[in-house]
Coordinates of C-alpha atoms (C1' of nucleotides) in Angstrom, one line a residue:
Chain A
X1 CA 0.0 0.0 0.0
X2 CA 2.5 2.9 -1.1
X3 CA 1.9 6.1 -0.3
X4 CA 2.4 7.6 -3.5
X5 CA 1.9 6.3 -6.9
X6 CA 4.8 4.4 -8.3
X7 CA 4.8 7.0 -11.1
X8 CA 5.4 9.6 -8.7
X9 CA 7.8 7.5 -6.9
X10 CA 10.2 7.6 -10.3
X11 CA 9.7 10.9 -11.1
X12 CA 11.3 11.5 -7.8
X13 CA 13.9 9.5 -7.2
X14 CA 14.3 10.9 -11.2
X15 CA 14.4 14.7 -9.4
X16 CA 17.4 13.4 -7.1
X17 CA 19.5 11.8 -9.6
X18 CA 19.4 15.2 -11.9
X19 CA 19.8 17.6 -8.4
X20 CA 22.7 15.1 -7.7
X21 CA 24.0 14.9 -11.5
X22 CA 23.8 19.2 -10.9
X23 CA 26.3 19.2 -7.5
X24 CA 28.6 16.1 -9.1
X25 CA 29.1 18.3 -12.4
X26 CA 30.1 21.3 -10.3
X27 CA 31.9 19.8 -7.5
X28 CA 33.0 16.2 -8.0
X29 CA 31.5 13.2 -6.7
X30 CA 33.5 13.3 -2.8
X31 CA 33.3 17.0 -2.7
X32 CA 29.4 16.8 -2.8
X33 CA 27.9 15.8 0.1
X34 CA 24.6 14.2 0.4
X35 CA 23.0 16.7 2.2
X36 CA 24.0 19.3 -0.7
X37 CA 22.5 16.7 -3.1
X38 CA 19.3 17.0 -0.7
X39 CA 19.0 20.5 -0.6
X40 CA 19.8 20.9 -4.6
X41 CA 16.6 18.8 -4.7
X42 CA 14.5 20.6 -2.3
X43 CA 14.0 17.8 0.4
X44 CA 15.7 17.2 3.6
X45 CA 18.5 15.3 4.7
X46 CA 16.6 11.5 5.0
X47 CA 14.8 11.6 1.9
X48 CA 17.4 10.8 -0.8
X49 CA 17.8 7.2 1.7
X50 CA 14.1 6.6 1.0
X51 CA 14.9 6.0 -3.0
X52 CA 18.7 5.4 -2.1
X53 CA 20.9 2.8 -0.1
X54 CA 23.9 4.9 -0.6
X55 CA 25.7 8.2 -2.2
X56 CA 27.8 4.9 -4.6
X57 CA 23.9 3.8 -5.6
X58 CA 23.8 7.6 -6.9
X59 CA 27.4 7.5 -7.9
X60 CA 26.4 4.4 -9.7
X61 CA 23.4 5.6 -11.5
X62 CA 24.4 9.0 -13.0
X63 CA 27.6 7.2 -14.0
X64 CA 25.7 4.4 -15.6
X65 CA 23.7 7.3 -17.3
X66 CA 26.6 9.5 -18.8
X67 CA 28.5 6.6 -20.0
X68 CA 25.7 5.0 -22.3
X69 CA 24.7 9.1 -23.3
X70 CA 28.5 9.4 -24.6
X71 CA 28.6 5.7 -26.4
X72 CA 25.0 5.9 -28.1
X73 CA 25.3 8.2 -31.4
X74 CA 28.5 6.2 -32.0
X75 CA 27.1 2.6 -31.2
X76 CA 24.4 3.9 -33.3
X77 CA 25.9 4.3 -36.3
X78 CA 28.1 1.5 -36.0
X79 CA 25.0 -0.7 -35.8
X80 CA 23.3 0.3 -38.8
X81 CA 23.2 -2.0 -41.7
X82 CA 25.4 -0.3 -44.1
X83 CA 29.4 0.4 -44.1
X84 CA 30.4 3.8 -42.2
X85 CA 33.3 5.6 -43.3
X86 CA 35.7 6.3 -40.5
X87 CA 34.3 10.3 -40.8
X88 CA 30.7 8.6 -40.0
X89 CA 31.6 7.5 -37.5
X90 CA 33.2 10.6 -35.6
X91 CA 30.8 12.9 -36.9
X92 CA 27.7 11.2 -35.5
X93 CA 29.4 11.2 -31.8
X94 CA 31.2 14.6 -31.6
X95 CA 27.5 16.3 -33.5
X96 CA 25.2 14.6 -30.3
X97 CA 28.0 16.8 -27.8
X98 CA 27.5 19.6 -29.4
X99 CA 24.2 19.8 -28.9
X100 CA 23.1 21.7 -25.6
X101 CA 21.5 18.8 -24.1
X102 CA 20.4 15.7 -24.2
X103 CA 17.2 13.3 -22.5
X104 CA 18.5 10.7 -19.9
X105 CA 17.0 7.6 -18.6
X106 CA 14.7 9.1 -16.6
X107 CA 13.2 11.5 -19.1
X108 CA 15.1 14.3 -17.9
X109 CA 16.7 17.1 -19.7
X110 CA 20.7 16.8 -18.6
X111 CA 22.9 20.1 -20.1
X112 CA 25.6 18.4 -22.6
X113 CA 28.4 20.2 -20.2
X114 CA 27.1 18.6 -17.2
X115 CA 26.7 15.4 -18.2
X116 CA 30.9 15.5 -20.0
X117 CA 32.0 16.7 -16.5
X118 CA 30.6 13.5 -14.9
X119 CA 31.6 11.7 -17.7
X120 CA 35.1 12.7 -16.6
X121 CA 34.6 12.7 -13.0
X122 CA 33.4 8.9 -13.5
X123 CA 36.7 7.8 -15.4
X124 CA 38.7 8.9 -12.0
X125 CA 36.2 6.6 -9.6
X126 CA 36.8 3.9 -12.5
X127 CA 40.5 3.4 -10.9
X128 CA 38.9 2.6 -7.1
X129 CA 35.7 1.4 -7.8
X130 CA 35.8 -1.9 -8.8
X131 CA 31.9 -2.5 -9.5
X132 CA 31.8 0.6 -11.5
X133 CA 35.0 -1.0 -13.3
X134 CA 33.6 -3.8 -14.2
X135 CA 30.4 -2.4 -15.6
X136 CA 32.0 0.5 -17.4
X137 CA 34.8 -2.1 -19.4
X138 CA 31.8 -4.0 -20.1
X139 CA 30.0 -1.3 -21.8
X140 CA 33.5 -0.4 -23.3
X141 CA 34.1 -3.6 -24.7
X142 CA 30.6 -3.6 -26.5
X143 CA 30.6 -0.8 -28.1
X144 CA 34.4 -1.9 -29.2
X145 CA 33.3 -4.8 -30.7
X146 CA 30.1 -2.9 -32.3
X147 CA 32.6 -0.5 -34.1
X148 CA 35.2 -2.9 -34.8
X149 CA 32.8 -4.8 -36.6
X150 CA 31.0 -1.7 -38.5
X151 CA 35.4 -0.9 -39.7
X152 CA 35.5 -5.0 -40.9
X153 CA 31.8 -4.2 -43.0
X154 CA 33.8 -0.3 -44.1
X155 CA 36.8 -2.2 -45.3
X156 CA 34.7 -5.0 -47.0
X157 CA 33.4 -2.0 -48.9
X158 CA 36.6 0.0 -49.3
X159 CA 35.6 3.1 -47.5
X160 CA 38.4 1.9 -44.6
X161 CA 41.9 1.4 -44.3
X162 CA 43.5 -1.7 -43.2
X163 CA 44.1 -2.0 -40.5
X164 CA 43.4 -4.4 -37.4
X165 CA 39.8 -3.4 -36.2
X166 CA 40.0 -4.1 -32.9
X167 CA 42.9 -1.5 -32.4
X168 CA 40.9 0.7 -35.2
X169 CA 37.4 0.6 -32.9
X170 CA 39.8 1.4 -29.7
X171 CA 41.3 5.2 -32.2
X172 CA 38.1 6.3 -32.7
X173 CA 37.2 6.0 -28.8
X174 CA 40.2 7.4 -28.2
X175 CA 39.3 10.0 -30.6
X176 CA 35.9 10.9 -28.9
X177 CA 37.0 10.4 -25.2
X178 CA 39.9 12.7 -25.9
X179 CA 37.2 15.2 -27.5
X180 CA 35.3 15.2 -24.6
X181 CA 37.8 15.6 -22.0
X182 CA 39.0 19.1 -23.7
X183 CA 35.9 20.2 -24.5
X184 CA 35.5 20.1 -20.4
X185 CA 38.6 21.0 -19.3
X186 CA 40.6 22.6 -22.3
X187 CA 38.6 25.5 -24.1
X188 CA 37.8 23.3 -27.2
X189 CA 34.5 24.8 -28.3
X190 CA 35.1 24.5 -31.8
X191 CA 33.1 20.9 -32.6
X192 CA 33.1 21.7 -36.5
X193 CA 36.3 22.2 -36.9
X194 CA 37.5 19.4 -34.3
X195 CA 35.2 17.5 -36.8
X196 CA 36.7 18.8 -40.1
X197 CA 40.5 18.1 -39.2
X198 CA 39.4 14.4 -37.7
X199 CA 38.0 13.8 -41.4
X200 CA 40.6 15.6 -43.0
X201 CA 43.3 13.4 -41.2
X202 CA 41.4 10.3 -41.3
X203 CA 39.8 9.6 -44.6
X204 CA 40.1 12.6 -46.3
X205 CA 42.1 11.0 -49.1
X206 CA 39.1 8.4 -49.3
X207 CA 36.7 11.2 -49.6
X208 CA 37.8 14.4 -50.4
X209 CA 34.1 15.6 -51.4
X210 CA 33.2 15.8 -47.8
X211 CA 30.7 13.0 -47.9
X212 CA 28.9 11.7 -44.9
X213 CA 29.2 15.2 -42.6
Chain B
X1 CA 70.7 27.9 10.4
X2 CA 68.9 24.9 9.0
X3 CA 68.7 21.4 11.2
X4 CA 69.0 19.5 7.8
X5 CA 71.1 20.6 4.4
X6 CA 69.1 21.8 1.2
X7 CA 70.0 18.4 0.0
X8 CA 68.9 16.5 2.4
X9 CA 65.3 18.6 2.8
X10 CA 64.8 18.0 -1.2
X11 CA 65.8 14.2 -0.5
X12 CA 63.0 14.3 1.5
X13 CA 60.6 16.6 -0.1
X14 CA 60.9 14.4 -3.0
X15 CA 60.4 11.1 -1.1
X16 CA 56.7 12.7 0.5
X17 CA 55.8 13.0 -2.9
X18 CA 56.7 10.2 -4.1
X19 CA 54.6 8.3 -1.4
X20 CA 51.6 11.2 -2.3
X21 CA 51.9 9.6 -5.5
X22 CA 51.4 6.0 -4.7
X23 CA 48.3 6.7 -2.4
X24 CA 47.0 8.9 -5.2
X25 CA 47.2 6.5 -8.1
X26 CA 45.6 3.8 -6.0
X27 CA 42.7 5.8 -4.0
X28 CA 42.6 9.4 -5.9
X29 CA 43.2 12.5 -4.5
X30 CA 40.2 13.1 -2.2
X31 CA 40.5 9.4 -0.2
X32 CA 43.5 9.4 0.3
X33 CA 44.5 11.4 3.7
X34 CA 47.3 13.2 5.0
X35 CA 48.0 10.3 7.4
X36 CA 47.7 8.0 5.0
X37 CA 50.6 9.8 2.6
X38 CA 52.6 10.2 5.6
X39 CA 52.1 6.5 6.8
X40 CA 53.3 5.7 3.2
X41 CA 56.2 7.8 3.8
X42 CA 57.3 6.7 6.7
X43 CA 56.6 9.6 8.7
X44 CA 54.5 10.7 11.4
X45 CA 51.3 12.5 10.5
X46 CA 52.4 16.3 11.3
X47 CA 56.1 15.8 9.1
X48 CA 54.5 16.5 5.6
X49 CA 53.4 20.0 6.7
X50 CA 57.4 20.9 7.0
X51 CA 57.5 20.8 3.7
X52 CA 54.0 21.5 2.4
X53 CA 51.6 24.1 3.5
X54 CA 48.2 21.6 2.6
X55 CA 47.4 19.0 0.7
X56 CA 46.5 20.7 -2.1
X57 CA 49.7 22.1 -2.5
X58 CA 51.2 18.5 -2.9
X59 CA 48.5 17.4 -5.3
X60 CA 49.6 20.3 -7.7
X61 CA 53.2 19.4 -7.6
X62 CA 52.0 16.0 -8.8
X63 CA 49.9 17.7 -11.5
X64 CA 52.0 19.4 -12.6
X65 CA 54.8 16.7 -13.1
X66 CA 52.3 14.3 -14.4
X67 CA 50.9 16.7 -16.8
X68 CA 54.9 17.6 -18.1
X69 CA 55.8 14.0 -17.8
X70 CA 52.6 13.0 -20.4
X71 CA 53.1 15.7 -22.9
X72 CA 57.2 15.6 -23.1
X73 CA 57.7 13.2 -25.7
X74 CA 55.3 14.8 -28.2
X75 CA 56.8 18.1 -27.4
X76 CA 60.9 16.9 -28.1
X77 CA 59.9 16.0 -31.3
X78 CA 57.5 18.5 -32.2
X79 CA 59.9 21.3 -31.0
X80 CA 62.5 19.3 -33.4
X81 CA 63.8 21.8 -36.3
X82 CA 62.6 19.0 -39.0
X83 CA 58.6 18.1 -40.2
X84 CA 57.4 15.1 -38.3
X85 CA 54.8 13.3 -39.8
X86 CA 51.7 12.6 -37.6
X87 CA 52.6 9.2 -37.5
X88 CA 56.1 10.8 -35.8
X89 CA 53.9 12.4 -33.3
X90 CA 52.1 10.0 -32.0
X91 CA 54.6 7.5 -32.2
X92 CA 56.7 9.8 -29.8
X93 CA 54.0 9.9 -27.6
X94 CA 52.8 6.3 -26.9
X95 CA 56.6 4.9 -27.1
X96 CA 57.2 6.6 -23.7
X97 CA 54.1 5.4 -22.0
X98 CA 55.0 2.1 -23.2
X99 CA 58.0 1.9 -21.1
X100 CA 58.2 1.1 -17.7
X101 CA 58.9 3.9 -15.5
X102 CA 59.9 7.3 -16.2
X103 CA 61.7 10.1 -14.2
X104 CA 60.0 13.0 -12.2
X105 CA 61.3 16.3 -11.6
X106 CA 63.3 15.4 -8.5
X107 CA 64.7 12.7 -10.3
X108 CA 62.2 9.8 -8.6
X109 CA 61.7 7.0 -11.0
X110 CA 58.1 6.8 -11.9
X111 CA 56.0 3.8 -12.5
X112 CA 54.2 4.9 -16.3
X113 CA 50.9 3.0 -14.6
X114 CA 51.0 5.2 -11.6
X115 CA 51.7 8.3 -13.4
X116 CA 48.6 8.0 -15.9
X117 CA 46.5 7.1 -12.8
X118 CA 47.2 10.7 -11.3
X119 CA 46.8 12.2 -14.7
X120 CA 43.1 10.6 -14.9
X121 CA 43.1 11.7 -11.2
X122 CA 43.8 15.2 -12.1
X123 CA 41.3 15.4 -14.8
X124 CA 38.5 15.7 -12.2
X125 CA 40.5 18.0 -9.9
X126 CA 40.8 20.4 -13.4
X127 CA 36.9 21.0 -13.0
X128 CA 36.8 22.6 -10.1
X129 CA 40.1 23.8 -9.1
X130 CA 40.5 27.3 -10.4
X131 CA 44.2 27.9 -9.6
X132 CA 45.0 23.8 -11.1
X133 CA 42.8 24.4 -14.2
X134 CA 44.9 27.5 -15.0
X135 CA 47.9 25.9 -14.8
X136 CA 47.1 23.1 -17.0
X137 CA 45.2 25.2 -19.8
X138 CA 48.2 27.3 -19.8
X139 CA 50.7 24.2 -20.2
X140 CA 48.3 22.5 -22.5
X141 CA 48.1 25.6 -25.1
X142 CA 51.8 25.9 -25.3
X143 CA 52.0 22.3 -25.8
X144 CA 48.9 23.0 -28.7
X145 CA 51.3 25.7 -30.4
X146 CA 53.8 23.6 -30.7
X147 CA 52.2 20.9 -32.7
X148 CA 50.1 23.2 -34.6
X149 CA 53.4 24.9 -35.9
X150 CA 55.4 21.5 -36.0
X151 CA 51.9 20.1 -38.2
X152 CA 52.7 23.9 -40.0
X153 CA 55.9 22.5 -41.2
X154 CA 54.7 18.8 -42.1
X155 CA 52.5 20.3 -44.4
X156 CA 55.1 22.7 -46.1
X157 CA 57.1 19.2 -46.8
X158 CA 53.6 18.0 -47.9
X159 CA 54.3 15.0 -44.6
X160 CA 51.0 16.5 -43.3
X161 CA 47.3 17.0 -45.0
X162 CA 46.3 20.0 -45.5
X163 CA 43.8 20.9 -42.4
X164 CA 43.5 23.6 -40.1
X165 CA 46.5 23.2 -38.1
X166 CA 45.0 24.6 -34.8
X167 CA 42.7 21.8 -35.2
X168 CA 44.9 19.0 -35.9
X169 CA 47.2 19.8 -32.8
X170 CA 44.1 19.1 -31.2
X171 CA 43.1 15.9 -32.5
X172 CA 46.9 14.6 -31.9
X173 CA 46.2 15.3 -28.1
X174 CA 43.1 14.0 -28.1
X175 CA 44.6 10.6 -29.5
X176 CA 47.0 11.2 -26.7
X177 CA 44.5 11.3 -23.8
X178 CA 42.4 8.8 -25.2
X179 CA 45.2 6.4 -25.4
X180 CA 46.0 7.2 -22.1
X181 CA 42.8 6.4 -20.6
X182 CA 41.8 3.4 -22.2
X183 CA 45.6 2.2 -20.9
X184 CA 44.4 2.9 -17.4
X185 CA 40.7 2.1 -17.4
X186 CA 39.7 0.5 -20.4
X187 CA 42.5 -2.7 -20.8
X188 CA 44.7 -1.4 -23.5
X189 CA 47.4 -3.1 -23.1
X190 CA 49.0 -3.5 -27.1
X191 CA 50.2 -0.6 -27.7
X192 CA 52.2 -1.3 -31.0
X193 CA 48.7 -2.4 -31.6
X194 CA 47.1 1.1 -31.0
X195 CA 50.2 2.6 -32.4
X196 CA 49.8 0.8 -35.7
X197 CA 46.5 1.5 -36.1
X198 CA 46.6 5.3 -35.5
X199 CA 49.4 5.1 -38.6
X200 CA 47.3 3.3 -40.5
X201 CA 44.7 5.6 -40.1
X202 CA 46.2 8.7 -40.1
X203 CA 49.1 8.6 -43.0
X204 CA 49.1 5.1 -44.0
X205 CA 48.7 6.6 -47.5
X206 CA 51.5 9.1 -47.4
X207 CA 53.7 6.6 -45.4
X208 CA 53.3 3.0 -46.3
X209 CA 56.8 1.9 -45.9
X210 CA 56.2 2.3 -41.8
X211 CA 58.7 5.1 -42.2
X212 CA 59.2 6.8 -38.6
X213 CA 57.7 4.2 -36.4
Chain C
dT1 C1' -14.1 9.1 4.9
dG2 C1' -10.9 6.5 7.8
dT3 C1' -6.7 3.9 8.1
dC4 C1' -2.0 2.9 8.0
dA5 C1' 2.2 1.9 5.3
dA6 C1' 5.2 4.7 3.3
dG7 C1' 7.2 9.4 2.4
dG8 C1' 9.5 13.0 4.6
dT9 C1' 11.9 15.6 8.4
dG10 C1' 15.8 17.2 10.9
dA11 C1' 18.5 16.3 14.8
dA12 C1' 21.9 13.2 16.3
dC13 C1' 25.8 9.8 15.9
dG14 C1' 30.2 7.9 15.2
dA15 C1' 33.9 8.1 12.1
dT16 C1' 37.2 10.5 9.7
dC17 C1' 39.5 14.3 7.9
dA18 C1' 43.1 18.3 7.4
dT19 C1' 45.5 20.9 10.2
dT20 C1' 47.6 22.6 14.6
dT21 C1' 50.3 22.4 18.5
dA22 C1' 53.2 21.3 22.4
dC23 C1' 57.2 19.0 23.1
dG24 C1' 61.2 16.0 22.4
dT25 C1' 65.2 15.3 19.1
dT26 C1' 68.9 16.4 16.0
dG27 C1' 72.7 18.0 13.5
dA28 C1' 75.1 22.0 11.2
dG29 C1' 77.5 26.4 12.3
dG30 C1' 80.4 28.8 15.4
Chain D
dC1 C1' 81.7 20.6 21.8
dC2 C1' 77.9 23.6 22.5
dT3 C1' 73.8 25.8 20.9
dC4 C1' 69.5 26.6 19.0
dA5 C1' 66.6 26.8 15.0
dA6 C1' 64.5 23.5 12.6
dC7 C1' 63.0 18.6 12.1
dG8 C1' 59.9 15.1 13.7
dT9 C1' 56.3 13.2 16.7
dA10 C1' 51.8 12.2 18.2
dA11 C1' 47.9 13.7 20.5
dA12 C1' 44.4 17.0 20.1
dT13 C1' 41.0 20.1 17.6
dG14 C1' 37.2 21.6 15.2
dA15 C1' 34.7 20.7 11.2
dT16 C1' 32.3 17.8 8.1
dC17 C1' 30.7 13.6 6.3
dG18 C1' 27.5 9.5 5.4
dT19 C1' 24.0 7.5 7.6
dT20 C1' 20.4 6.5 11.1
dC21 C1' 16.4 7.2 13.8
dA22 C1' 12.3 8.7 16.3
dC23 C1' 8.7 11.2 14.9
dC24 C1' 5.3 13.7 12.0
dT25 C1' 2.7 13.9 7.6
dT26 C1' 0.4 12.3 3.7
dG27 C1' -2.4 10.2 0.3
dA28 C1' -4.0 5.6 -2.0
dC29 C1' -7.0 2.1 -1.0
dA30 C1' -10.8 0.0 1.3

DNA sequence: TGTCAAGGTGAACGATCATTTACGTTGAGG
DNA sequence: CCTCAACGTAAATGATCGTTCACCTTGACA
């Protein structure tokens, strides 16, 4: 017999995750406490333990959340029928970040900024927290395989280079997680251009007309 | 009328750090406590504070360091009076974190694992320390000019496609830190593998011979 | 409309942290 | 070899943290 409707129940717990998603983006997962996740969401101390065992449960969530937000333009792409060119590929992930925000598990409306500064913040707990580990290199090692096998269907079609597409999948990761981290932390604001010299250094002898933009 | 020579206090100095850097890699920045480093050190808990005035102030010398230590490589030979290719660049880069250890600013030899730890470490700390993020964006644009005019010269030799060079100094770095973090977090452990890849992607066509590996 | 399980509150708790401090110890200069 | 400023120690301090708990409050269901 709840006491509110199990709608209502998600849409709050939703409220919490974004209030603490807000005070991790600003101030670092250890430097937030959870009463300043509390009070960011407009309840008292308790209440985040009534949706919540823990502050990791939250850690876990929003990290869960940023994660599959960063991976899914990509792994979409990848996963389509046909054979991406290597510039496909990079333009569909670094076009979703510069967008000013993006719709998270919940339904909520996250900021693209906030959501890359937990994205970073998350790779640092990666290194202590083994149960986040383990279900981040999972997730990695997915959408690894996804684009090295969307390279093997590129170079079956000659739009890719040869090379080994395992170590290929794990460039273009490198390529987007390196994006990201100086789009937070280094002044890059220019996506387009980022964009333009990836493709120009890439594949631009493969397609010098600027196909697939 | 020091107790101890200047040699002897840097001896030491250096040593604190050194331990600061071992707690770090393996519990970050903000679980790790001053007893902790100074256990590690083999000190008592009030001994770090003759030679630091907080914490923080220990966590930017390692920044600092790490950050210097990371971008070196790719600095010597972009700094060199020839055109390196971009296979040159990143070759220079990912051959020293390939090796075992390096050596820090006081001469301390450096596991490479604990090293990049930190650096992932300090990526978080960048967000929302005003006085480290400075620091870094500062060290990080000089190291930017200097690719963008090394990748200035590639393309005068015609070594280099022509993109914006700004732009490609960026996506070198981005490589860079993407390499670096899928070595810590993500199980990269081949990183001829990588290596060969990112030169099969990048100039493969200008350089098939392997020329500069 | 009445009931009661669950939501929500805010003070309290025990642990831990960075830093300070009072006091012994040491070694380089005179 | 003597002296004393600086090193090193270890307990203490004050603040803050994650979490709990005793107690209201609420609203869905009967």
């Amino acid at each position: 017999m709840p006491r509110i409707t199990p709608e209502r129940r998600e849409a709050k717990r939703a409220e919490i995750v974004a209030a603490a998603r807000r005070c991790f983006a600003r101030g670092g997962f250890h430097q937030t406490s959870m009463p300043d996740i509390a009070a960011a969401a407009g309840v008292s101390a308790g209440a985040p333990y009534r949706y919540f065992a823990s502050k990791e449960e939250i850690i876990l969530a929003i990290a869960a959340d940023a994660f599959r937000l960063i991976f899914e333009p990509m792994e979409q792409v990848a996963a389509a029928a046909d054979a991406p060119s290597l510039g496909d590929l990079v333009a569909a992930s670094l076009r979703a970040l510069g967008a000013g925000t993006v719709t998270d598990a919940a339904g909520q409306v996250v900021p693209v900024e906030e959501l890359l500064q937990c994205v970073v913040q998350t790779w640092s707990e990666l290194l202590r927290n083994d149960g986040l580990h383990a279900r981040a290199a999972e997730g990695f090692e997915r959408v690894r395989r996804s684009i090295a096998d969307a390279l093997r269907r590129g170079q079956a079609a000659g739009a890719v280079p040869t090379v080994d597409p395992e170590s290929g999948a794990r460039v273009l990761i490198a390529l987007l997680h390196g994006f990201l981290l100086q789009r937070v932390a280094f002044g890059l604001t220019d996506t387009a251009g980022f964009n333009d010299a990836v493709r120009g250094l890439l594949d631009g002898a493969e397609h010098p007309d600027g196909t697939g933009r």
